[in-house]
Amino acid sequence: MDALKTLLEQQPLMTLFLTIAAGYFVGEINVKGFSLGVGAVLFVALAAGWFAPKAAPAPMIGTLGLSLFLYTVGVQYGKQFFLGLTSAAGRRANLLALVGVLCAGAVSIAIQKIMQLDPGYALGLFSGSGTSTAALQAAIAVLGNDNAAVGYSVSYPFGVAGPILLLYLAFAILSPKIDTASGAGLDILEIALRNPDFRGKTLSEALAALPADVQIVAVRSAHHNAPASPELVLAENDVVLAVSPNQDALAEARTRLGEAAPGRVLRDRGDLDYLRVFASRANVVGPPARRARVARRLDRGARTARRRRHPAAPRTHAGIRRSRRPADETRDVPHAADVLRRLDQRHR
């Protein structure tokens, strides 16, 4: 153990990255829904500091880490912060945050008065309880000593673990129901028509018998794909391309119409073409009304078949467009370029 301690103290940068890696691993451990997440790095660092106290990195590393942390927070939430200053919901959130900070400050002052603590310790307790390293740096600069760091080191672990534990208990006790869109957007399903009750019916009549949030954007009939139209008459063995934000609704539609037929529509691009478009331009994303204006400016043969939101990527749109090219020609790239060019020209 002494050899390991000596190694860690002689290699502070190695200790730094080992601590981060170990903390990340510990944070991924989930016990009945409770995990520390990235906050586990703090507790691993506390253990490393106890075991090898001389392994602390140079002060410049801490300053750089704090700067990177503040920068990433500002870049990630800067837009939301300024939008919050002008919206009613944002002002309520900012007011709640202000009340929380004032309450924490009042408690810190009360503790300092009651327990006759040094003001530096009280400022450290205040900074650590809110996990505000920036406030700690300001306190140290004003006081000219490290007393604030002592109080900070005591309260910071509780400032990290306390909210995590309280949120876990709140969810366990209250069991709130949070509605989330399955698949993050519109789910898609190809359904082969097997129910004789739908034969000879128009698409509008068939839709009336399906769940309200199910839409049909394309139909494959007689080995050819076509955009969905209300007057289109369904026949036996037709395949419909159905979309919905609800997987249960799609499952119910499949039960009523027939059976799933994956790939029957999307694999054949001889009559219909489709492409995926990342909606990143500011004037085409946002409220539904704005997206509707974009759809109206496209050809009438274009349909939105799927919208998907990825945690780290923008929402994806798949536009389906009728193609007049023969089946043996290359047709997907020209149509994709054509639609993208129209979008770019009309939204500048």
Coordinates of C-alpha atoms in Angstrom, one line a residue:
M1 CA 0.0 0.0 0.0
D2 CA 2.9 2.3 0.7
A3 CA 4.3 1.8 -2.7
L4 CA 0.9 2.6 -4.3
K5 CA 0.6 5.7 -2.1
T6 CA 4.1 6.8 -3.2
L7 CA 3.3 6.2 -6.8
L8 CA 0.1 8.3 -6.7
E9 CA 1.8 11.1 -4.9
Q10 CA 4.6 11.2 -7.4
Q11 CA 2.3 11.2 -10.4
P12 CA -0.5 13.7 -9.6
L13 CA -1.7 13.9 -13.2
M14 CA -2.0 10.1 -13.4
T15 CA -3.9 10.2 -10.1
L16 CA -6.2 12.8 -11.5
F17 CA -7.3 10.8 -14.5
L18 CA -7.4 7.5 -12.5
T19 CA -9.7 9.3 -10.0
I20 CA -12.0 10.6 -12.8
A21 CA -12.2 7.2 -14.5
A22 CA -12.9 5.4 -11.2
G23 CA -15.5 8.0 -10.2
Y24 CA -17.2 7.6 -13.6
F25 CA -17.3 3.8 -13.1
V26 CA -18.7 4.1 -9.6
G27 CA -21.3 6.7 -10.8
E28 CA -22.7 4.1 -13.3
I29 CA -23.5 1.7 -10.5
N30 CA -27.3 1.6 -10.1
V31 CA -28.8 0.3 -6.9
K32 CA -32.6 0.0 -7.2
G33 CA -32.7 3.1 -9.4
F34 CA -30.3 5.2 -7.3
S35 CA -26.9 6.2 -8.7
L36 CA -24.5 9.0 -8.0
G37 CA -23.8 9.7 -11.6
V38 CA -20.9 12.1 -12.2
G39 CA -21.1 13.2 -8.6
A40 CA -19.3 9.9 -7.7
V41 CA -16.1 11.5 -8.9
L42 CA -16.2 13.8 -5.9
F43 CA -16.4 10.9 -3.4
V44 CA -13.6 8.9 -5.2
A45 CA -11.5 12.1 -5.1
L46 CA -12.2 12.4 -1.4
A47 CA -11.0 8.9 -0.9
A48 CA -7.9 9.5 -3.1
G49 CA -7.1 12.7 -1.1
W50 CA -7.4 10.7 2.2
F51 CA -5.2 7.9 0.9
A52 CA -2.6 10.1 -0.9
P53 CA -2.9 13.6 0.4
K54 CA 0.2 14.8 -1.6
A55 CA -1.3 13.7 -4.9
A56 CA -3.2 17.0 -5.3
P57 CA -2.5 18.5 -8.7
A58 CA -1.1 21.9 -9.4
P59 CA -3.5 24.8 -8.6
M60 CA -3.5 25.7 -12.3
I61 CA -5.3 22.4 -13.0
G62 CA -8.1 23.3 -10.6
T63 CA -8.4 26.8 -12.1
L64 CA -8.5 25.3 -15.6
G65 CA -11.1 22.7 -14.6
L66 CA -13.3 25.4 -13.0
S67 CA -13.0 27.6 -16.1
L68 CA -13.9 24.7 -18.4
F69 CA -16.9 23.8 -16.2
L70 CA -18.2 27.4 -16.2
Y71 CA -17.7 27.7 -19.9
T72 CA -19.5 24.5 -20.8
V73 CA -22.5 25.4 -18.5
G74 CA -22.6 28.9 -20.1
V75 CA -22.5 27.6 -23.6
Q76 CA -25.0 24.9 -23.0
Y77 CA -27.6 27.0 -21.1
G78 CA -26.9 30.5 -22.2
K79 CA -29.8 30.7 -24.7
Q80 CA -32.2 29.2 -22.2
F81 CA -31.0 31.7 -19.6
F82 CA -31.7 34.8 -21.7
L83 CA -35.0 33.4 -23.0
G84 CA -36.0 32.8 -19.3
L85 CA -35.5 36.5 -18.6
T86 CA -38.3 37.3 -21.1
S87 CA -40.8 34.5 -20.5
A88 CA -43.2 34.0 -17.7
A89 CA -42.0 30.5 -17.0
G90 CA -38.4 31.6 -17.1
R91 CA -39.1 34.5 -14.6
R92 CA -40.7 32.0 -12.2
A93 CA -37.8 29.7 -12.4
N94 CA -35.3 32.5 -11.9
L95 CA -37.4 33.8 -8.9
L96 CA -37.4 30.3 -7.4
A97 CA -33.6 30.1 -7.9
L98 CA -33.2 33.4 -6.2
V99 CA -35.3 32.3 -3.3
G100 CA -33.3 29.2 -2.9
V101 CA -30.0 31.1 -2.8
L102 CA -31.4 33.6 -0.3
C103 CA -32.7 30.8 2.0
A104 CA -29.3 29.1 1.8
G105 CA -27.6 32.4 2.7
A106 CA -30.0 33.0 5.6
V107 CA -29.3 29.5 7.0
S108 CA -25.5 30.0 6.7
I109 CA -25.8 33.3 8.6
A110 CA -27.9 31.7 11.3
I111 CA -25.4 28.8 11.7
Q112 CA -22.5 31.3 11.9
K113 CA -24.3 33.3 14.6
I114 CA -25.5 30.4 16.7
M115 CA -22.3 28.4 16.6
Q116 CA -19.9 31.3 16.6
L117 CA -18.2 30.1 13.5
D118 CA -15.5 32.0 11.7
P119 CA -17.1 33.9 8.7
G120 CA -14.8 32.1 6.4
Y121 CA -16.1 28.7 7.5
A122 CA -19.7 30.0 7.1
L123 CA -19.0 31.3 3.6
G124 CA -17.5 27.9 2.7
L125 CA -20.5 26.1 4.0
F126 CA -22.7 28.3 1.9
S127 CA -20.6 27.7 -1.2
G128 CA -20.4 24.0 -0.7
S129 CA -24.0 23.5 0.0
G130 CA -24.8 25.0 -3.4
T131 CA -21.8 23.2 -5.0
S132 CA -20.7 26.7 -6.2
T133 CA -17.0 26.6 -6.7
A134 CA -17.1 30.0 -8.2
A135 CA -18.5 31.4 -5.0
L136 CA -15.7 29.6 -3.1
Q137 CA -13.1 31.3 -5.2
A138 CA -14.7 34.7 -4.6
A139 CA -14.7 34.1 -0.8
I140 CA -11.1 33.1 -0.8
A141 CA -10.1 36.2 -2.8
V142 CA -12.0 38.5 -0.4
L143 CA -10.9 36.9 2.8
G144 CA -7.3 36.3 1.8
N145 CA -7.1 32.9 3.5
D146 CA -8.3 29.3 3.0
N147 CA -10.9 29.2 5.8
A148 CA -13.7 29.1 3.2
A149 CA -12.1 26.0 1.6
V150 CA -12.5 24.2 5.0
G151 CA -16.2 24.8 5.2
Y152 CA -16.6 24.1 1.5
S153 CA -15.0 20.7 1.8
V154 CA -17.4 19.8 4.6
S155 CA -20.6 20.8 3.0
Y156 CA -19.8 20.1 -0.7
P157 CA -20.4 16.3 -0.5
F158 CA -23.8 16.9 1.1
G159 CA -24.6 19.5 -1.6
V160 CA -23.9 16.8 -4.2
A161 CA -25.4 13.7 -2.6
G162 CA -28.3 15.4 -0.8
P163 CA -30.3 16.5 -3.9
I164 CA -29.7 13.2 -5.5
L165 CA -31.0 11.3 -2.5
L166 CA -34.0 13.6 -2.0
L167 CA -35.0 13.3 -5.7
Y168 CA -34.7 9.5 -5.4
L169 CA -36.9 9.5 -2.3
A170 CA -39.4 11.9 -3.9
F171 CA -39.8 9.6 -7.0
A172 CA -40.0 6.5 -4.8
I173 CA -42.7 8.0 -2.5
L174 CA -44.7 10.1 -5.0
S175 CA -44.3 7.8 -8.1
P176 CA -44.9 10.7 -10.6
K177 CA -46.1 9.7 -14.0
I178 CA -43.9 11.4 -16.7
D179 CA -45.2 11.2 -20.2
T180 CA -42.4 10.7 -22.7
A181 CA -42.8 10.2 -26.4
S182 CA -42.0 6.6 -27.3
G183 CA -39.0 6.6 -29.7
A184 CA -38.7 10.4 -29.4
G185 CA -41.0 11.5 -32.2
L186 CA -43.1 9.6 -34.7
D187 CA -42.8 5.9 -34.9
I188 CA -43.3 4.1 -38.2
L189 CA -44.8 0.7 -39.1
E190 CA -45.6 -1.0 -42.4
I191 CA -48.9 -3.0 -42.2
A192 CA -50.2 -5.5 -44.7
L193 CA -54.0 -5.4 -45.1
R194 CA -55.5 -8.8 -44.1
N195 CA -58.8 -7.7 -42.6
P196 CA -61.6 -8.2 -45.2
D197 CA -63.6 -5.5 -43.5
F198 CA -61.3 -2.8 -45.0
R199 CA -61.3 -4.1 -48.6
G200 CA -62.9 -1.7 -50.9
K201 CA -62.9 1.1 -48.4
T202 CA -61.3 4.4 -49.1
L203 CA -58.3 5.5 -47.0
S204 CA -60.3 8.2 -45.2
E205 CA -62.9 5.5 -44.2
A206 CA -60.1 3.2 -43.0
L207 CA -58.5 6.0 -41.0
A208 CA -61.8 6.7 -39.2
A209 CA -61.7 3.1 -37.8
L210 CA -58.1 3.5 -36.5
P211 CA -56.8 5.3 -33.4
A212 CA -56.9 9.1 -33.8
D213 CA -53.2 9.7 -33.7
V214 CA -52.4 7.2 -36.4
Q215 CA -51.7 8.5 -39.9
I216 CA -51.1 6.7 -43.2
V217 CA -48.5 8.5 -45.4
A218 CA -48.0 5.9 -48.2
V219 CA -49.7 2.8 -49.6
R220 CA -48.2 -0.1 -51.6
S221 CA -50.7 -1.6 -54.0
A222 CA -50.0 -4.0 -57.0
H223 CA -46.3 -3.8 -56.3
H224 CA -46.2 0.0 -56.6
N225 CA -45.9 2.6 -53.9
A226 CA -48.0 5.8 -53.9
P227 CA -48.5 8.7 -51.5
A228 CA -51.6 8.4 -49.3
S229 CA -54.7 10.2 -50.5
P230 CA -58.2 10.2 -48.9
E231 CA -59.9 8.8 -52.0
L232 CA -57.5 5.9 -52.5
V233 CA -59.4 2.6 -52.4
L234 CA -57.7 -0.2 -50.4
A235 CA -57.5 -3.8 -51.7
E236 CA -56.4 -7.1 -50.3
N237 CA -52.7 -7.4 -49.5
D238 CA -52.1 -3.7 -49.8
V239 CA -49.4 -2.4 -47.5
V240 CA -49.8 0.9 -45.7
L241 CA -47.1 3.0 -44.2
A242 CA -48.5 4.1 -40.8
V243 CA -46.9 6.6 -38.4
S244 CA -47.8 7.7 -34.9
P245 CA -46.2 9.2 -31.8
N246 CA -47.6 6.3 -29.8
Q247 CA -46.4 2.7 -30.3
D248 CA -49.5 1.3 -28.7
A249 CA -51.6 3.1 -31.2
L250 CA -49.6 1.6 -34.0
A251 CA -49.9 -1.9 -32.5
E252 CA -53.7 -1.4 -32.3
A253 CA -53.8 -0.3 -36.0
R254 CA -51.8 -3.4 -36.9
T255 CA -54.2 -5.6 -35.1
R256 CA -57.2 -4.0 -36.9
L257 CA -55.7 -4.0 -40.3
G258 CA -53.7 -7.1 -40.5
E259 CA -50.0 -7.9 -39.8
A260 CA -46.7 -6.1 -39.8
A261 CA -44.8 -6.2 -43.2
P262 CA -41.5 -4.5 -42.5
G263 CA -39.6 -3.3 -45.6
R264 CA -42.4 -3.8 -48.1
V265 CA -42.8 0.0 -48.7
L266 CA -39.4 1.5 -47.8
R267 CA -37.2 -1.0 -49.6
D268 CA -38.8 -0.2 -53.0
R269 CA -37.9 3.3 -54.1
G270 CA -39.0 3.0 -57.7
D271 CA -42.2 5.0 -57.3
L272 CA -41.6 6.8 -54.0
D273 CA -38.4 8.3 -52.9
Y274 CA -37.5 9.4 -49.3
L275 CA -34.7 11.2 -47.6
R276 CA -33.7 12.1 -44.1
V277 CA -33.3 15.8 -43.4
F278 CA -31.7 17.3 -40.3
A279 CA -33.7 20.3 -39.3
S280 CA -31.1 22.8 -38.2
R281 CA -32.0 26.1 -39.8
A282 CA -33.4 28.4 -37.1
N283 CA -36.4 29.5 -39.3
V284 CA -37.7 25.9 -39.9
V285 CA -37.6 24.5 -36.4
G286 CA -39.7 25.5 -33.4
P287 CA -43.5 25.8 -33.2
P288 CA -45.8 23.4 -35.2
A289 CA -47.1 26.4 -37.2
R290 CA -43.7 27.1 -38.5
R291 CA -43.2 23.5 -39.6
A292 CA -46.5 23.6 -41.3
R293 CA -45.4 26.6 -43.4
V294 CA -42.4 24.5 -44.5
A295 CA -44.6 21.6 -45.5
R296 CA -46.9 23.8 -47.6
R297 CA -43.9 25.1 -49.6
L298 CA -42.9 21.6 -50.6
D299 CA -44.5 19.7 -53.4
R300 CA -47.9 18.2 -52.7
G301 CA -46.4 14.8 -53.2
A302 CA -44.1 15.2 -50.2
R303 CA -45.1 13.8 -46.8
T304 CA -43.5 13.8 -43.4
A305 CA -43.3 10.1 -42.5
R306 CA -41.2 10.3 -39.4
R307 CA -39.7 12.7 -36.8
R308 CA -37.1 11.5 -34.5
R309 CA -35.3 13.3 -31.7
H310 CA -31.9 12.0 -30.6
P311 CA -30.4 13.1 -27.2
A312 CA -27.4 14.5 -29.0
A313 CA -28.7 15.2 -32.5
P314 CA -31.4 17.4 -34.0
R315 CA -34.8 16.2 -35.0
T316 CA -34.9 14.1 -38.2
H317 CA -37.5 14.4 -40.9
A318 CA -38.1 11.8 -43.6
G319 CA -39.8 13.3 -46.6
I320 CA -41.5 10.9 -49.1
R321 CA -41.7 12.1 -52.6
R322 CA -43.1 10.7 -55.8
S323 CA -40.6 9.7 -58.4
R324 CA -41.2 9.6 -62.2
R325 CA -37.9 7.9 -63.0
P326 CA -37.7 4.3 -64.2
A327 CA -36.9 1.7 -61.5
D328 CA -33.5 1.0 -63.0
E329 CA -32.2 4.5 -62.7
T330 CA -30.4 6.2 -59.8
R331 CA -33.2 8.4 -58.2
D332 CA -32.6 8.9 -54.5
V333 CA -29.7 11.4 -54.7
P334 CA -31.2 13.8 -57.3
H335 CA -34.6 14.0 -55.4
A336 CA -32.8 14.5 -52.1
A337 CA -30.7 17.3 -53.6
D338 CA -33.8 18.9 -55.2
V339 CA -35.8 19.0 -52.0
L340 CA -32.8 20.3 -50.0
R341 CA -32.2 23.0 -52.6
R342 CA -35.8 24.2 -52.5
L343 CA -35.6 24.3 -48.7
D344 CA -32.4 26.3 -48.7
Q345 CA -33.7 28.8 -51.4
R346 CA -37.1 29.4 -49.8
H347 CA -35.9 29.9 -46.2
R348 CA -33.0 32.2 -46.6

